[in-house]
Coordinates of N, CA and C and ligand atoms in Angstrom, one line a residue:
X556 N 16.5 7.6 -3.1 CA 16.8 6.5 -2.2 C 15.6 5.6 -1.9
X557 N 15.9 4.2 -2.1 CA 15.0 3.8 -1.9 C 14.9 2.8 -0.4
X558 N 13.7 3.1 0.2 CA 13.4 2.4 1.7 C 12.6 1.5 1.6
X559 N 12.4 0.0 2.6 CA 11.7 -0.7 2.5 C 11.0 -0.8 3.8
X560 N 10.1 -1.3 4.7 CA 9.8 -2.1 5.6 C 9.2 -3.3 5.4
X561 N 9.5 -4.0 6.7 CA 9.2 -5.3 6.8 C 8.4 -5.5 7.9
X562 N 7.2 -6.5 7.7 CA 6.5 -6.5 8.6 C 6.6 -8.1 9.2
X563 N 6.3 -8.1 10.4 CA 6.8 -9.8 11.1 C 5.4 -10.0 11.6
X564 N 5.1 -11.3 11.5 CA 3.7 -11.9 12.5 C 4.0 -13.4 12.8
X565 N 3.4 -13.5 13.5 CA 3.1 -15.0 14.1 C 2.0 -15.7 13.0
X566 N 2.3 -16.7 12.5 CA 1.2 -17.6 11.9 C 1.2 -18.8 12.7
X567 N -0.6 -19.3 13.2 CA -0.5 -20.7 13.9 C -1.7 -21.3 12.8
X568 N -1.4 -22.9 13.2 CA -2.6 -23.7 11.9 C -3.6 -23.3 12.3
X569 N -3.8 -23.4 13.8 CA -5.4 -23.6 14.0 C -4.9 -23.5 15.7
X570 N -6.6 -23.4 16.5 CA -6.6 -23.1 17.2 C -5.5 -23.9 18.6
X571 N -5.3 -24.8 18.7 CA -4.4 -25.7 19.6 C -3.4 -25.6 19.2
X572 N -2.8 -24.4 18.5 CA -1.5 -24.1 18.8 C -1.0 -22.8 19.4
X573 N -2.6 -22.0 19.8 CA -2.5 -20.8 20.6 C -2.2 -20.8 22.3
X574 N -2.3 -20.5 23.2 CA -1.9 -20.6 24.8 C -3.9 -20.2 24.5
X575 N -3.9 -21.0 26.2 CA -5.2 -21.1 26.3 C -5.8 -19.5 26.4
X576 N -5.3 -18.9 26.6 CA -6.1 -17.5 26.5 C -6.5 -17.0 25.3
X577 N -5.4 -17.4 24.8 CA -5.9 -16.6 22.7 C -6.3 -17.5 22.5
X578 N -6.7 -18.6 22.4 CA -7.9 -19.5 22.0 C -9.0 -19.1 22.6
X579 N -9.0 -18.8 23.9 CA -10.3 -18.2 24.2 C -10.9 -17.2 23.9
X580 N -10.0 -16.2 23.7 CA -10.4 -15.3 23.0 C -10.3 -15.2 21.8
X581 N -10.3 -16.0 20.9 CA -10.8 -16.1 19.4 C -12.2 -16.9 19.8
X582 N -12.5 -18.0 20.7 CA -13.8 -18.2 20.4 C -15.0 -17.1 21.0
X583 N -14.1 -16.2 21.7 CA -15.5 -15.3 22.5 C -15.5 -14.2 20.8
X584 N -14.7 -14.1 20.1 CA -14.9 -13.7 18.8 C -15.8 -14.2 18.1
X585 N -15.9 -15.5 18.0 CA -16.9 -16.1 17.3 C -17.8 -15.7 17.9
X586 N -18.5 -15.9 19.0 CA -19.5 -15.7 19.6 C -20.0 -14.3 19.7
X587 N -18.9 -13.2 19.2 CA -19.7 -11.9 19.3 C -20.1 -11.9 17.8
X588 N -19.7 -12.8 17.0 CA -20.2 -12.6 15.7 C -21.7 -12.8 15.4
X589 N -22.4 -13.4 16.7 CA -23.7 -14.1 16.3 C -24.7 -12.5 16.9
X590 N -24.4 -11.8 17.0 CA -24.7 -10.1 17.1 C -24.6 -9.5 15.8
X591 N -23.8 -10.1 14.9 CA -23.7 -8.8 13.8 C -25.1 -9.1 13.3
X592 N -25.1 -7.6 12.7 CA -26.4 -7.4 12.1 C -25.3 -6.6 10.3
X593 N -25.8 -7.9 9.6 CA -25.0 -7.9 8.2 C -26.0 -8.4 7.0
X594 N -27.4 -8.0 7.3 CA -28.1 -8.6 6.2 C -28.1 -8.0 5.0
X595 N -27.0 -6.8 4.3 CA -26.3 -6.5 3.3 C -25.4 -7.4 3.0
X596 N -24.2 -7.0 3.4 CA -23.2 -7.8 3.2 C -23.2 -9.4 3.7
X597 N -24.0 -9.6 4.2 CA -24.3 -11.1 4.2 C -22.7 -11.8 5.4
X598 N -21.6 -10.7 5.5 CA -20.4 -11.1 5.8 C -20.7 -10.6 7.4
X599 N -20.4 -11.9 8.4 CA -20.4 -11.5 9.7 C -18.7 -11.6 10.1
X600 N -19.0 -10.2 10.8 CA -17.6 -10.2 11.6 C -17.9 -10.2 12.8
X601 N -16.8 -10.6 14.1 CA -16.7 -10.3 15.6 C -15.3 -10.3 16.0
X602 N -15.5 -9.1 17.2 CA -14.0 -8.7 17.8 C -14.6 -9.0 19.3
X603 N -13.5 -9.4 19.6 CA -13.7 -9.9 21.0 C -12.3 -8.9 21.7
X604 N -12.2 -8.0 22.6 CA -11.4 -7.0 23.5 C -11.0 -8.0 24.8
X605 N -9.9 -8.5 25.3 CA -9.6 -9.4 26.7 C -8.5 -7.9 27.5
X606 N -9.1 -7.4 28.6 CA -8.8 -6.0 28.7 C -8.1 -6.7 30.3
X607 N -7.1 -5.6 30.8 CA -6.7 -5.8 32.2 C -6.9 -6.5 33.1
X608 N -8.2 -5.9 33.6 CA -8.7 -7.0 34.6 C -9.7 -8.1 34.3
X609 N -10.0 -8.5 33.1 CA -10.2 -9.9 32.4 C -11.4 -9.7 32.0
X610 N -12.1 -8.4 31.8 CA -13.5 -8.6 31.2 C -13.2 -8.5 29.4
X611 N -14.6 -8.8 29.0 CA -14.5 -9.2 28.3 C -14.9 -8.1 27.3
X612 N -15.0 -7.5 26.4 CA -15.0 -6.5 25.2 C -15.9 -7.0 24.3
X613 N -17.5 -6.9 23.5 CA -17.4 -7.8 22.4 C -18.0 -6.3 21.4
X614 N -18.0 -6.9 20.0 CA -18.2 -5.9 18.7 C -18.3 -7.0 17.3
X615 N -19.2 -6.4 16.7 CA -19.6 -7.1 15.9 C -19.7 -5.9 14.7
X616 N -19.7 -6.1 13.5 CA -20.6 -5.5 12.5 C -21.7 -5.1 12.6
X617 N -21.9 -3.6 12.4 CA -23.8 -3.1 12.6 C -24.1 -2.4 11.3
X618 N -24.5 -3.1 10.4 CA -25.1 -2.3 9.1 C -26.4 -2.2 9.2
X619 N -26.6 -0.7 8.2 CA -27.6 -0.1 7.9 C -28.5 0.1 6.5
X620 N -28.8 0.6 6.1 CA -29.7 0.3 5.4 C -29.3 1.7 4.5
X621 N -29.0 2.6 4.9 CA -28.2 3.7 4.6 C -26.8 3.0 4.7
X622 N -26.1 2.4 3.6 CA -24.6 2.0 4.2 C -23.7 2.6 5.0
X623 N -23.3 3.7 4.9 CA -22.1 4.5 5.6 C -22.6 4.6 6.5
X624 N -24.0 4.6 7.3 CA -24.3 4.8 8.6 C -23.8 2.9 9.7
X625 N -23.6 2.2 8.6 CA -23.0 1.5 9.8 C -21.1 1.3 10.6
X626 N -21.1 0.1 11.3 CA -19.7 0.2 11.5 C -19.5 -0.9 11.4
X627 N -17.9 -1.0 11.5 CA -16.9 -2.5 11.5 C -16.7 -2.7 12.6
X628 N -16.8 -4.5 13.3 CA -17.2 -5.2 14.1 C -15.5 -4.6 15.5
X629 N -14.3 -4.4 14.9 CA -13.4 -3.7 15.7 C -13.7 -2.3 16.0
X630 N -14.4 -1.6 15.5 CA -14.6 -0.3 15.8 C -15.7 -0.4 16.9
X631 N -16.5 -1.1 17.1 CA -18.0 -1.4 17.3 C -17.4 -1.7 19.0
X632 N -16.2 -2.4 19.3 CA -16.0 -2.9 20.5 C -14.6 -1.9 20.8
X633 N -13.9 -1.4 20.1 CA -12.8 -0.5 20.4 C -13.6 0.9 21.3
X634 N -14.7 1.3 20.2 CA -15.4 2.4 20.8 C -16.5 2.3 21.9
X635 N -16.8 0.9 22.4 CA -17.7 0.7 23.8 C -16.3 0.2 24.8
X636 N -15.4 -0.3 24.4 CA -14.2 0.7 25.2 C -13.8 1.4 25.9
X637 N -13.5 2.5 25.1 CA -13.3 3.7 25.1 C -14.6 4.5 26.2
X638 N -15.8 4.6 25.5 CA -16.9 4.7 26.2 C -17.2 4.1 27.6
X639 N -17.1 2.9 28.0 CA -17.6 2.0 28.7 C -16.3 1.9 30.2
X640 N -14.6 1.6 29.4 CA -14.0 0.9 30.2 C -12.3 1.3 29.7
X641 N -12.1 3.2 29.6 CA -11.1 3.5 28.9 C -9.8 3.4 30.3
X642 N -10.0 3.1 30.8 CA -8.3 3.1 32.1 C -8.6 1.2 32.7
X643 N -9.4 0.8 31.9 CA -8.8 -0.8 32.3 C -8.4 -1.1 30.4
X644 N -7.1 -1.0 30.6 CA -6.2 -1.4 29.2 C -6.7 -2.4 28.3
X645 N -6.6 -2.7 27.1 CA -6.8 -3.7 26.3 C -5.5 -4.6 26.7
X646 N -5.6 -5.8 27.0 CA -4.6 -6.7 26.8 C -4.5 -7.5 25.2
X647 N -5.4 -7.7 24.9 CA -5.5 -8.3 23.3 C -6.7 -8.5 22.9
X648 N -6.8 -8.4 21.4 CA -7.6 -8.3 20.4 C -8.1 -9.4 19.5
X649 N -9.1 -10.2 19.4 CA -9.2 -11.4 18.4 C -10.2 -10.9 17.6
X650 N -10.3 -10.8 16.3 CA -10.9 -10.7 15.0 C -11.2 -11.8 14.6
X651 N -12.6 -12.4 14.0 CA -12.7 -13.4 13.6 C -14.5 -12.8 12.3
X652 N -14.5 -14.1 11.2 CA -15.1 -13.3 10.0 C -15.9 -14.8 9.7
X653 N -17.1 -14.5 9.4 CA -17.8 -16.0 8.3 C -18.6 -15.6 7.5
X654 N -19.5 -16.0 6.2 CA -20.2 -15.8 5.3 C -20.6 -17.2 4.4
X655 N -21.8 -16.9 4.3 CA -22.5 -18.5 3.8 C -21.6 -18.1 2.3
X656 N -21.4 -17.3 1.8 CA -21.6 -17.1 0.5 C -20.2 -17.8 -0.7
X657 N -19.3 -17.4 0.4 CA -18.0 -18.5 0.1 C -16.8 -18.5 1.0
X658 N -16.1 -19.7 0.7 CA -15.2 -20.1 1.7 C -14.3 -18.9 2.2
X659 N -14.1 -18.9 3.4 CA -12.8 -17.9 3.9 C -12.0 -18.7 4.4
X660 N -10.4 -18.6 3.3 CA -9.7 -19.5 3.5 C -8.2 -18.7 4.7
X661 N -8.6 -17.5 4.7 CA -7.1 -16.7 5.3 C -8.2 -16.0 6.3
X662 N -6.9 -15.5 7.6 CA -7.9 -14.4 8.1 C -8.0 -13.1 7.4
X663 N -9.1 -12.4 8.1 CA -9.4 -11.6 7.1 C -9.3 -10.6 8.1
X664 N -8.4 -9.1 7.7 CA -7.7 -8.4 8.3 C -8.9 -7.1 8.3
X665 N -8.3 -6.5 9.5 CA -9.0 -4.7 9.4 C -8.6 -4.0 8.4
X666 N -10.3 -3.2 8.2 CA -10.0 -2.4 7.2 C -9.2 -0.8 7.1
X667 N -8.2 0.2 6.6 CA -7.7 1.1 7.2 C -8.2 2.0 8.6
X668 N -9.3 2.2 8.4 CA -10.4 3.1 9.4 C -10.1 2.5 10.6
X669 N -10.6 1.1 10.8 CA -10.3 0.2 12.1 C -8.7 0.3 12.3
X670 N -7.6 -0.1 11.6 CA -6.3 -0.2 12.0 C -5.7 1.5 12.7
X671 N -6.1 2.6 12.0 CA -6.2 4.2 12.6 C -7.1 3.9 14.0
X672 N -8.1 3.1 14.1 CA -8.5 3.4 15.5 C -7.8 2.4 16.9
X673 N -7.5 1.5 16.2 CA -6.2 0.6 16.7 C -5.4 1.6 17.4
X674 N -5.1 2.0 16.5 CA -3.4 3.0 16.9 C -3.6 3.9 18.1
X675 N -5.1 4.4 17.8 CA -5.0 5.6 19.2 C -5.5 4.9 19.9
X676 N -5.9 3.4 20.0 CA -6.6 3.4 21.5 C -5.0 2.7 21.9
X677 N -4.3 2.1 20.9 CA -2.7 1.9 21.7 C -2.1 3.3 22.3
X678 N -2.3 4.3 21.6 CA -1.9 5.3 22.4 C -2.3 5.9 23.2
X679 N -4.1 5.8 23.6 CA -4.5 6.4 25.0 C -4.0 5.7 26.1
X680 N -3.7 4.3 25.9 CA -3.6 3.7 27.0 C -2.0 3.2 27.2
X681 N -1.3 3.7 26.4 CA 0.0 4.0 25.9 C 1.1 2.7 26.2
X682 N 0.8 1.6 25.5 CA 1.0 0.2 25.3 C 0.1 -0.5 24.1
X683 N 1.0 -1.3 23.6 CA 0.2 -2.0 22.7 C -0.1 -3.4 23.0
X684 N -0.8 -3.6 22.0 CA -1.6 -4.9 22.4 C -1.6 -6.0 21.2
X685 N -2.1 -7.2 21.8 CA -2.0 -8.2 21.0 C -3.3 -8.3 19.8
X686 N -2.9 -8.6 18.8 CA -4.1 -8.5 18.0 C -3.9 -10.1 17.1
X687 N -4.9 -10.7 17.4 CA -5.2 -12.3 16.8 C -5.9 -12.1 15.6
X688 N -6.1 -12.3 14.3 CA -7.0 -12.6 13.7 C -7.6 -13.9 13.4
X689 N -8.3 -14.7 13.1 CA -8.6 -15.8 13.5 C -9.5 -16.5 11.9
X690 N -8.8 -17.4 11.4 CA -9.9 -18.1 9.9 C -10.4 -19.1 10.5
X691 N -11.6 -19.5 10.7 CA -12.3 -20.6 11.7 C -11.6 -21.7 10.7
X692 N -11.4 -21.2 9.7 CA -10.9 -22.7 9.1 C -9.9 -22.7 8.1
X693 N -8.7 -22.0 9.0 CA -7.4 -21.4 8.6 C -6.7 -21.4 9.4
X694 N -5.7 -20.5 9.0 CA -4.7 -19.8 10.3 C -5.4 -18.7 11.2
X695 N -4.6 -18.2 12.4 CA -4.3 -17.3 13.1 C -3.1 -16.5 12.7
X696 N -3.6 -15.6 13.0 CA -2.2 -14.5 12.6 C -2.1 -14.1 13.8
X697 N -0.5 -13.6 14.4 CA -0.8 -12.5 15.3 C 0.1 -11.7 15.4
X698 N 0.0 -10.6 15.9 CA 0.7 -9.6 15.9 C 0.8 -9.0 17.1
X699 N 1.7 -7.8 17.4 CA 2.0 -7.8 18.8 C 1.6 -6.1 18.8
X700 N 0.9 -5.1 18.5 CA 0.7 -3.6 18.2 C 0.4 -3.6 17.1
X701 N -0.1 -2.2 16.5 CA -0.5 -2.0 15.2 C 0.5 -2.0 14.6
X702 N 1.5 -1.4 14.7 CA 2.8 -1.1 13.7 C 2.6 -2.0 13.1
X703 N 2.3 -3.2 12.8 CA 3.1 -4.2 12.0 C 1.8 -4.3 10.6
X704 N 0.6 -3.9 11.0 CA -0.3 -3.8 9.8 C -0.5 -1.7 9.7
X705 N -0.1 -1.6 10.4 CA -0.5 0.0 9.8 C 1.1 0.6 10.2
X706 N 2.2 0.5 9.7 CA 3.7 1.2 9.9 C 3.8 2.4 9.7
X707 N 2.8 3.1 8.5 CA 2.6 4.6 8.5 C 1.7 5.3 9.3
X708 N 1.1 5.0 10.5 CA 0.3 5.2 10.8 C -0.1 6.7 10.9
X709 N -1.1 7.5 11.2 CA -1.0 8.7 11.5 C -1.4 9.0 12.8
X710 N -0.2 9.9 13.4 CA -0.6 10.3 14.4 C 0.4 11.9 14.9
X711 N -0.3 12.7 15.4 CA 0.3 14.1 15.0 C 0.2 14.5 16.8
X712 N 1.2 14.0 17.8 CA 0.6 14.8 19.2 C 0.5 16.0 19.6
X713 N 0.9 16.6 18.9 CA 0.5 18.4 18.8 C -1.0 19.0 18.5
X714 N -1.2 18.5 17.7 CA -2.5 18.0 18.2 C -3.6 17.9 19.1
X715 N -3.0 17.5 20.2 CA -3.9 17.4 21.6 C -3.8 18.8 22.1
Ligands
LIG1046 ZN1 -13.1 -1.7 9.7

């Protein structure tokens, strides 16, 4: 038997076709981008967190020199989160990416690791959230919870 899914998103051109909030929070994305520390990859990312009571979340890319000792710019703010501010909720998420090295013409999405940590911080706080990705010189995508980029997700609550 064969199954399919389908996944739905929002695509906008550019930023003045978002509500003033997810424009704002795509530009406080840009702005946590000027934090990443990417002198490997030369590729800066920033996530910007817009949580409950309206503070603000930021994470950037932290590479190392030892590669696998760094992290991705969503993980980097999902986990000072968690740490910092876990019972005031995420209300939405904006992702945004630049590199001298060549044009980025789409947004450029999380990588598996980040989309799995997506999923449990929707489940600690047991609602999901909006997730923007943002091409400074593209579209916006958006989505409304992880399901729609991670539909297999894993998650086992027996477990706990
Ligand atoms: Zn990642």
């Amino acid at each position: 038997m064969k199954k399919e899914i389908k996944v739905a998103y929002e695509e906008f051109a550019n930023l003045g076709e978002l509500s003033e909030a997810d424009r704002s929070l795509c530009l406080e994305a840009v702005k946590a981008m000027e934090n990443s520390h990417s002198p490997y990859s030369k590729f800066r990312v920033g996530a910007a967190l817009r949580l409950q009571s309206g503070k603000i979340v930021y994470g950037s890319n932290q590479e190392n020199v030892a590669y696998p000792s760094g992290l991705c710019a969503e993980r980097v703010a999902l986990f000072a989160w968690g740490a910092n501010h876990p019972h005031d909720p995420i209300v939405s998420m904006a992702v945004t990416a630049h590199t001298d090295q060549f044009e980025l013409l789409q947004p450029t999405t999380p990588c598996g690791p980040c989309l799995q940590v997506i999923a449990e911080c929707e489940q600690m706080q047991k609602q999901p959230f909006d997730m923007m990705l943002y091409c400074i010189k593209g579209a916006i995508w958006k989505t409304r919870g992880i399901q729609t980029f991670l539909p297999f997700l894993f998650f086992e609550d027996r477990l706990q």
